[in-house]
Tab-separated table of C-alpha atoms and ligand atoms in Angstrom:
chain	number	residue	atom	x	y	z
A	17	MET	CA	121.979	100.187	97.412
A	18	GLN	CA	122.058	98.846	93.934
A	19	GLY	CA	124.329	100.622	91.161
A	20	PRO	CA	127.745	101.938	90.959
A	21	SER	CA	129.490	103.076	94.334
A	22	ILE	CA	129.086	106.764	94.801
A	23	HIS	CA	131.476	108.992	96.781
A	24	THR	CA	129.863	109.291	100.152
A	25	THR	CA	129.848	112.210	102.796
A	26	GLN	CA	131.269	111.006	106.242
A	27	ARG	CA	129.375	113.621	107.860
A	28	THR	CA	125.893	112.707	109.204
A	29	VAL	CA	122.619	112.724	107.389
A	30	LEU	CA	119.560	113.215	108.814
A	31	VAL	CA	116.133	111.812	107.802
A	32	LEU	CA	112.727	113.555	109.108
A	33	GLY	CA	109.955	111.355	108.991
A	34	ALA	CA	112.055	107.706	108.975
A	35	ARG	CA	108.673	105.795	109.820
A	36	GLY	CA	106.787	106.765	106.658
A	37	THR	CA	106.338	105.145	103.041
A	38	VAL	CA	109.062	107.050	101.247
A	39	GLY	CA	111.569	107.852	104.626
A	40	SER	CA	111.816	104.210	105.641
A	41	GLU	CA	112.897	103.512	101.995
A	42	VAL	CA	115.699	106.442	102.195
A	43	THR	CA	116.860	105.188	105.654
A	44	ARG	CA	117.255	101.720	104.301
A	45	ALA	CA	119.109	102.921	101.528
A	46	LEU	CA	121.739	105.384	103.150
A	47	LEU	CA	122.298	102.306	105.790
A	48	GLU	CA	123.234	100.354	102.999
A	49	ALA	CA	125.649	102.732	101.163
A	50	GLY	CA	127.056	102.908	104.886
A	51	ALA	CA	126.048	106.217	105.602
A	52	ARG	CA	125.882	107.813	109.228
A	53	VAL	CA	122.598	108.152	109.765
A	54	ARG	CA	120.364	110.266	112.293
A	55	ILE	CA	116.877	109.987	112.363
A	56	LEU	CA	113.670	112.469	113.939
A	57	THR	CA	110.438	110.680	114.220
A	58	ARG	CA	107.533	111.784	116.292
A	59	SER	CA	107.550	108.258	117.971
A	60	SER	CA	110.084	105.401	118.336
A	61	ASN	CA	107.283	102.644	117.561
A	62	GLY	CA	108.091	100.532	114.572
A	63	LEU	CA	111.881	100.970	114.317
A	64	ALA	CA	113.354	98.093	116.030
A	65	HIS	CA	114.651	97.102	112.815
A	66	LEU	CA	117.106	99.823	112.632
A	67	PRO	CA	120.935	98.800	113.686
A	68	ASP	CA	121.855	100.349	116.915
A	69	THR	CA	124.332	102.773	114.875
A	70	VAL	CA	121.363	104.969	113.775
A	71	GLU	CA	121.257	108.053	115.754
A	72	ARG	CA	117.473	108.286	117.032
A	73	LEU	CA	115.896	111.806	118.227
A	74	VAL	CA	112.138	111.719	119.144
A	75	GLY	CA	110.564	114.793	118.113
A	76	ASP	CA	108.338	117.122	115.774
A	77	VAL	CA	109.193	119.311	112.850
A	78	ARG	CA	106.425	121.846	114.209
A	79	ASP	CA	109.148	122.217	116.980
A	80	ARG	CA	111.908	124.642	115.635
A	81	ALA	CA	114.353	124.191	118.079
A	82	CYS	CA	114.011	120.135	117.948
A	83	LEU	CA	114.639	120.412	114.200
A	84	ALA	CA	117.833	122.669	114.928
A	85	ARG	CA	119.195	120.222	117.082
A	86	ALA	CA	118.623	117.425	114.939
A	87	MET	CA	120.215	119.545	111.966
A	88	ASP	CA	123.502	120.067	113.997
A	89	GLY	CA	126.340	119.254	112.173
A	90	VAL	CA	124.327	117.396	108.971
A	91	ALA	CA	125.687	117.494	105.637
A	92	SER	CA	122.175	116.883	104.273
A	93	ALA	CA	118.675	116.132	105.082
A	94	PHE	CA	115.828	114.401	103.596
A	95	TYR	CA	112.100	115.640	104.473
A	96	SER	CA	108.614	114.200	102.144
A	97	SER	CA	105.912	116.997	103.087
A	98	PRO	CA	103.701	114.609	104.996
A	99	HIS	CA	99.436	114.755	104.603
A	100	GLU	CA	99.136	117.516	107.655
A	101	GLU	CA	96.609	120.418	107.725
A	102	ASP	CA	99.632	122.667	108.258
A	103	GLU	CA	102.215	121.006	105.931
A	104	GLU	CA	103.044	124.502	104.424
A	105	GLN	CA	104.412	125.703	107.653
A	106	LEU	CA	105.955	122.552	108.680
A	107	ALA	CA	107.813	122.901	105.356
A	108	ARG	CA	109.000	126.529	106.019
A	109	ASN	CA	110.429	125.367	109.446
A	110	VAL	CA	112.456	122.618	107.407
A	111	VAL	CA	113.753	124.711	105.082
A	112	GLU	CA	114.797	127.216	107.057
A	113	ALA	CA	116.758	125.094	109.541
A	114	CYS	CA	118.321	123.608	106.694
A	115	GLU	CA	119.560	127.048	105.113
A	116	THR	CA	120.595	127.997	108.627
A	117	ALA	CA	122.573	124.696	109.418
A	118	GLY	CA	124.027	125.127	105.828
A	119	ALA	CA	122.625	121.625	104.986
A	120	ARG	CA	121.357	120.245	101.529
A	121	LEU	CA	117.828	119.503	101.540
A	122	VAL	CA	116.531	116.388	99.381
A	123	PHE	CA	112.786	116.736	99.087
A	124	VAL	CA	109.802	114.523	97.892
A	125	GLY	CA	106.619	116.136	97.585
A	126	VAL	CA	104.267	117.035	94.514
A	127	HIS	CA	105.787	119.813	92.009
A	128	ALA	CA	104.561	121.755	88.812
A	129	ASP	CA	107.662	121.677	87.072
A	130	GLY	CA	108.973	124.454	84.446
A	131	PRO	CA	112.028	126.084	83.089
A	132	ASN	CA	111.250	129.656	84.802
A	133	ARG	CA	108.923	131.048	87.538
A	134	LEU	CA	106.108	132.621	85.211
A	135	VAL	CA	105.644	128.603	83.547
A	136	ARG	CA	105.545	127.254	86.742
A	137	ALA	CA	103.197	129.607	88.250
A	138	LEU	CA	100.717	129.120	85.302
A	139	LYS	CA	100.989	125.337	85.482
A	140	ARG	CA	100.290	125.839	89.384
A	141	GLY	CA	97.181	127.774	88.526
A	142	ALA	CA	95.936	125.288	85.938
A	143	PHE	CA	96.953	122.138	88.403
A	144	GLY	CA	95.395	123.918	91.069
A	145	ARG	CA	91.786	124.497	89.519
A	146	LEU	CA	91.984	120.783	88.370
A	147	ALA	CA	93.301	119.504	92.010
A	148	PRO	CA	92.605	122.271	94.859
A	149	HIS	CA	93.766	119.896	97.498
A	150	TYR	CA	97.492	119.980	95.697
A	151	ARG	CA	97.549	124.110	95.946
A	152	PRO	CA	99.626	123.712	99.190
A	153	LYS	CA	101.683	121.018	98.138
A	154	PHE	CA	102.499	122.996	95.060
A	155	ALA	CA	103.528	126.137	96.937
A	156	ILE	CA	105.584	124.010	99.104
A	157	ALA	CA	107.677	122.733	96.180
A	158	GLU	CA	108.325	126.037	94.821
A	159	ARG	CA	109.350	127.369	97.989
A	160	VAL	CA	112.065	124.264	98.523
A	161	ARG	CA	112.864	125.159	95.012
A	162	ARG	CA	113.754	128.444	95.504
A	163	SER	CA	115.602	127.835	98.572
A	164	ARG	CA	119.294	128.642	99.533
A	165	ALA	CA	119.816	125.005	100.938
A	166	ASN	CA	121.418	123.519	98.173
A	167	THR	CA	118.036	121.737	97.255
A	168	VAL	CA	117.773	118.392	95.058
A	169	LEU	CA	113.790	118.211	94.495
A	170	LEU	CA	112.875	114.675	93.532
A	171	MET	CA	108.995	114.263	91.553
A	172	PRO	CA	108.179	110.639	91.810
A	173	SER	CA	105.434	109.478	89.662
A	174	ASN	CA	102.706	107.558	91.334
A	175	PHE	CA	103.778	105.138	93.672
A	176	CYS	CA	103.573	101.426	93.397
A	177	GLN	CA	103.338	100.647	97.179
A	178	ASN	CA	99.724	102.483	97.257
A	179	ASP	CA	98.645	98.968	96.247
A	180	GLU	CA	99.572	97.804	99.825
A	181	LEU	CA	96.141	99.999	101.003
A	182	PHE	CA	94.372	97.300	98.654
A	183	ARG	CA	95.876	94.370	100.347
A	184	GLU	CA	92.876	92.557	101.178
A	185	GLN	CA	90.757	93.243	97.956
A	186	LEU	CA	94.238	92.029	96.087
A	187	LEU	CA	94.025	88.823	97.758
A	188	ALA	CA	90.105	88.281	97.009
A	189	GLY	CA	90.673	89.003	93.301
A	190	ILE	CA	90.018	92.669	92.559
A	191	PHE	CA	92.555	95.553	91.429
A	192	SER	CA	89.893	98.412	92.244
A	193	GLN	CA	92.499	101.741	92.494
A	194	PRO	CA	91.139	104.159	89.310
A	195	LEU	CA	93.881	104.089	87.274
A	196	GLY	CA	91.727	104.179	84.536
A	197	HIS	CA	92.294	102.324	81.104
A	198	ARG	CA	94.882	104.616	79.687
A	199	GLY	CA	96.821	104.754	83.178
A	200	LEU	CA	99.712	106.299	85.023
A	201	ASN	CA	103.790	105.744	85.132
A	202	ARG	CA	104.415	103.937	88.271
A	203	VAL	CA	107.254	103.884	90.528
A	204	ASP	CA	108.566	101.494	93.127
A	205	VAL	CA	109.359	103.488	96.331
A	206	ARG	CA	112.336	101.706	96.743
A	207	ASP	CA	113.718	103.410	93.759
A	208	VAL	CA	112.842	106.741	95.451
A	209	GLY	CA	114.465	105.581	98.647
A	210	ASP	CA	117.602	104.850	96.631
A	211	ALA	CA	117.634	108.171	94.275
A	212	ALA	CA	117.212	110.182	97.391
A	213	ALA	CA	119.963	108.733	99.357
A	214	ARG	CA	122.212	109.145	96.232
A	215	ALA	CA	121.128	112.899	96.426
A	216	MET	CA	121.766	113.145	99.814
A	217	LEU	CA	125.638	111.334	99.823
A	218	ASP	CA	126.892	112.823	96.419
A	219	PRO	CA	127.745	116.288	96.720
A	220	SER	CA	128.440	116.334	93.195
A	221	ILE	CA	125.298	115.987	92.310
A	222	PRO	CA	123.720	119.718	91.246
A	223	SER	CA	120.906	121.045	92.856
A	224	GLY	CA	117.660	121.299	90.720
A	225	THR	CA	114.636	119.165	90.213
A	226	LEU	CA	114.805	115.376	89.252
A	227	PRO	CA	112.335	112.924	87.896
A	228	VAL	CA	112.334	109.411	89.440
A	229	ASP	CA	109.839	107.720	87.191
A	230	GLY	CA	109.473	103.872	86.657
A	231	PRO	CA	109.813	102.074	83.249
A	232	ALA	CA	106.256	102.030	82.184
A	233	THR	CA	102.899	103.140	82.557
A	234	PHE	CA	100.160	100.948	83.729
A	235	SER	CA	96.433	101.111	83.168
A	236	GLY	CA	94.121	99.645	86.090
A	237	PRO	CA	93.350	96.336	83.810
A	238	ALA	CA	97.133	96.055	83.239
A	239	CYS	CA	97.743	96.560	86.777
A	240	ALA	CA	95.141	93.822	87.384
A	241	ALA	CA	96.582	91.522	85.137
A	242	VAL	CA	100.432	91.510	86.653
A	243	TRP	CA	98.619	90.695	90.034
A	244	SER	CA	97.165	87.910	88.445
A	245	ALA	CA	100.042	86.698	87.030
A	246	ALA	CA	101.832	86.638	90.445
A	247	LEU	CA	98.864	85.422	92.072
A	248	GLY	CA	98.224	82.510	89.684
A	249	ARG	CA	94.251	83.386	90.017
A	250	GLU	CA	92.338	85.945	88.404
A	251	VAL	CA	92.169	89.677	89.510
A	252	ARG	CA	89.677	91.909	88.069
A	253	TYR	CA	89.593	95.473	87.460
A	254	THR	CA	86.706	97.517	89.135
A	255	GLY	CA	88.283	101.045	89.385
A	256	ASP	CA	85.218	102.209	87.490
A	257	ASP	CA	82.773	101.564	90.268
A	258	GLU	CA	83.894	104.435	92.905
A	259	GLN	CA	82.506	102.445	96.069
A	260	SER	CA	85.212	99.697	95.216
A	261	TRP	CA	87.763	101.846	95.909
A	262	THR	CA	86.539	104.592	98.410
A	263	ARG	CA	85.902	101.854	101.152
A	264	PRO	CA	89.547	100.333	101.410
A	265	LEU	CA	90.594	104.208	101.649
A	266	ARG	CA	88.014	104.913	104.185
A	267	GLU	CA	89.173	102.093	106.266
A	268	ARG	CA	92.683	102.008	106.180
A	269	LEU	CA	93.506	105.917	106.112
A	270	SER	CA	92.183	108.884	108.168
A	271	GLY	CA	92.316	112.751	108.357
A	272	ARG	CA	94.371	114.420	105.735
A	273	LYS	CA	95.919	111.490	104.161
A	274	GLN	CA	92.400	109.750	103.255
A	275	GLU	CA	91.068	113.328	102.442
A	276	ASP	CA	94.108	113.741	100.032
A	277	PHE	CA	93.985	110.101	98.415
A	278	LEU	CA	90.292	110.172	97.873
A	279	GLU	CA	90.726	113.477	95.909
A	280	THR	CA	93.392	112.268	93.942
A	281	TYR	CA	91.648	109.053	92.870
A	282	ARG	CA	88.922	110.627	92.006
A	283	MET	CA	91.171	113.281	89.876
A	284	ILE	CA	93.566	110.532	88.496
A	285	SER	CA	90.922	108.042	86.792
A	286	ARG	CA	90.321	110.847	84.118
A	287	PHE	CA	94.520	111.153	83.723
A	288	TYR	CA	96.854	109.720	81.582
A	289	VAL	CA	100.489	109.709	82.259
A	290	PRO	CA	102.617	108.433	79.802
A	291	THR	CA	106.164	107.633	80.248
A	292	ASP	CA	108.445	110.113	78.991
A	293	PRO	CA	111.911	108.107	78.018
A	294	LEU	CA	113.959	111.193	79.192
A	295	SER	CA	112.676	111.071	82.343
A	296	VAL	CA	113.195	107.441	82.759
A	297	ALA	CA	116.892	108.071	81.174
A	298	ARG	CA	117.361	110.734	83.965
A	299	THR	CA	116.350	108.164	86.710
A	300	THR	CA	118.450	105.618	85.134
A	301	GLN	CA	121.352	108.027	85.418
A	302	LEU	CA	120.614	108.954	89.123
A	303	LEU	CA	120.052	105.488	90.454
A	304	GLY	CA	123.247	104.349	88.369
A	305	ARG	CA	120.961	101.119	86.846
A	306	PRO	CA	117.444	100.902	85.373
A	307	PRO	CA	114.322	101.556	87.768
A	308	ARG	CA	112.536	98.595	89.033
A	309	SER	CA	109.539	97.357	86.792
A	310	TYR	CA	105.943	97.445	88.264
A	311	GLY	CA	106.058	93.387	87.939
A	312	GLU	CA	109.179	93.297	90.139
A	313	TYR	CA	107.569	95.331	92.712
A	314	VAL	CA	104.167	93.010	92.581
A	315	ARG	CA	106.274	89.525	93.124
A	316	ASP	CA	108.570	91.241	95.906
A	317	THR	CA	105.658	92.309	97.596
A	318	LEU	CA	103.750	89.503	97.196
A	319	ALA	CA	106.851	87.103	98.832
A	320	ARG	CA	107.183	89.447	101.547
A	321	TRP	CA	102.992	89.109	102.554
A	322	ARG	CA	103.833	85.299	102.407
A	323	SER	CA	106.621	85.086	104.367
A	324	ALA	CA	104.937	87.397	107.022
A	325	ALA	CA	102.051	85.081	106.797
A	326	THR	CA	104.522	82.060	107.415
A	327	ALA	CA	106.376	83.717	110.228
A	328	CYS	CA	103.201	84.517	112.111
A	329	PRO	CA	100.227	82.511	110.697
A	330	GLY	CA	96.799	84.001	111.598
A	331	SER	CA	98.477	86.857	113.668
A	332	GLY	CA	96.590	89.688	111.630
A	333	GLN	CA	99.876	91.633	111.511
A	334	VAL	CA	101.408	93.116	108.489
A	335	ALA	CA	104.973	92.571	109.038
A	336	GLY	CA	107.403	94.663	106.916
A	337	THR	CA	104.558	97.206	105.767
A	338	HIS	CA	105.616	100.395	104.133
A	339	LEU	CA	102.455	102.239	105.548
A	340	VAL	CA	102.274	104.301	108.229
A	341	GLY	CA	98.873	104.106	110.195
A	342	ILE	CA	97.144	101.383	108.529
A	343	ARG	CA	95.315	99.011	110.425
A	344	ALA	CA	96.603	95.203	110.320
A	345	LEU	CA	94.777	92.839	108.139
A	346	PRO	CA	94.298	88.779	108.551
A	347	THR	CA	96.974	87.283	106.637
A	348	SER	CA	94.779	84.240	105.446
A	349	ALA	CA	94.692	83.762	101.686
A	350	VAL	CA	98.087	84.962	100.821
B	1	NAP	N1	101.284	108.171	96.956
B	1	NAP	C1	101.858	108.554	96.052
B	1	NAP	O1	101.868	107.823	94.793
B	1	NAP	C2	102.623	109.844	95.551
B	1	NAP	C3	103.526	110.090	94.742
B	1	NAP	C4	104.227	111.040	94.075
B	1	NAP	C5	104.335	111.763	95.447
B	1	NAP	N2	103.491	111.712	96.703
B	1	NAP	C6	104.086	112.720	97.851
B	1	NAP	O2	104.798	111.959	98.565
B	1	NAP	C7	104.359	112.503	100.323
B	1	NAP	C8	104.003	111.481	101.099
B	1	NAP	O3	105.350	110.926	101.599
B	1	NAP	P1	104.795	109.055	102.220
B	1	NAP	O4	104.096	108.473	101.551
B	1	NAP	O5	105.937	108.660	102.705
B	1	NAP	O6	104.135	110.133	103.422
B	1	NAP	P2	103.750	108.970	104.839
B	1	NAP	O7	104.278	107.455	104.623
B	1	NAP	O8	102.667	109.546	105.268
B	1	NAP	O9	104.921	109.677	105.717
B	1	NAP	C9	104.830	111.078	106.687
B	1	NAP	C10	106.003	111.020	107.397
B	1	NAP	O10	106.101	112.369	107.882
B	1	NAP	C11	106.309	112.385	109.146
B	1	NAP	N3	105.596	113.744	109.692
B	1	NAP	C12	104.340	114.063	109.675
B	1	NAP	N4	104.261	115.121	110.561
B	1	NAP	C13	105.162	115.426	111.226
B	1	NAP	C14	105.794	116.096	112.343
B	1	NAP	N5	104.785	116.964	112.440
B	1	NAP	N6	106.872	116.470	112.539
B	1	NAP	C15	107.543	115.245	112.113
B	1	NAP	N7	107.461	114.240	111.268
B	1	NAP	C16	106.243	114.270	110.960
B	1	NAP	C17	105.929	111.209	109.739
B	1	NAP	O11	106.797	110.901	111.150
B	1	NAP	P3	106.584	109.971	112.059
B	1	NAP	O12	107.642	109.035	111.527
B	1	NAP	O13	107.339	110.885	112.877
B	1	NAP	O14	105.003	109.408	112.190
B	1	NAP	C18	105.844	110.011	108.588
B	1	NAP	O15	107.052	109.195	108.632
B	1	NAP	C19	103.184	113.636	99.786
B	1	NAP	O16	103.685	114.747	99.744
B	1	NAP	C20	102.782	112.964	98.763
B	1	NAP	O17	101.907	114.161	98.007
B	1	NAP	C21	102.822	110.510	97.201
């Protein structure tokens, strides 16, 4: 983990969903900080890169007994609400297990923040009408916020890593995510991982809600320009054409995750999320350094794709991908 050293707890910390986009980065950051890490995943596939020091449990958050065993003796646990039909019940299980074990819960989800319950309820009502698929997520985040689990609720903005769902298109010179012509704040999930690890390891960080934002807002055409500069060839923005972004999402995601992404992308094309300097300052304070830029994310991602293509040319494997459940793509054109 970059930034100043932190006072780390010597007790075991638990990552739920360590194969996920955020969970894998939290695991990486915890290991870099020298923590004693336990993970609970539904399958052990895709975890060969982790050192033997990581204690691996295979199980499901639906199984309360399994969760209680995973939570035994841990100082803190990380959980990111997955795109599952029963995500509210899963979150209840996690919150209750943390409360029972006396462990801190560090959580990533979608939250309608505000100074008191009334303001948050009004915001949940308003946002819930705009984005009905977020209603369970808002309810979960409110439940987490009010729990007795010394919770740190992280509120990241739009993930840069969503671009990896559109890898084939990007390499063909198209940026299709409908980020509109005004744009969204974009955060690197590596920073979300670093922020979560800090909150898990440093008991002096008080419970509460914390933003995790990137340094700037990017419109769709601005994202295309960053990819264009990194690739050294033209990348066009096509996000105004719904076909252009629905096809990759339908091809590469399934189930509730696909539905959530489709709904979210229909919505965000109409939104503008300017960068709040106070949120960036709070992110910088939590990380102990400024957040990574979108340009840095794009350059690092391209370098990773290129090194994967060199290591196994034509294999069709996407080595080192952060995304769970996506199909492999050809490594040509990288
Ligand atoms: N994409 C964005 O721009 C963005 C921005 C802000 C917030 N968010 C929020 O971030 C969250 C998604 O995080 P993500 O992208 O990391 O998700 P993800 O890549 O889909 O990973 C979800 C993880 O949850 C685990 N999981 C699912 N069901 C489980 C179960 N029954 N028992 C145990 N583990 C289970 C999976 O575990 P296994 O490892 O066992 O397979 C997987 O690792 C959502 O709440 C989303 O709203 C996303």
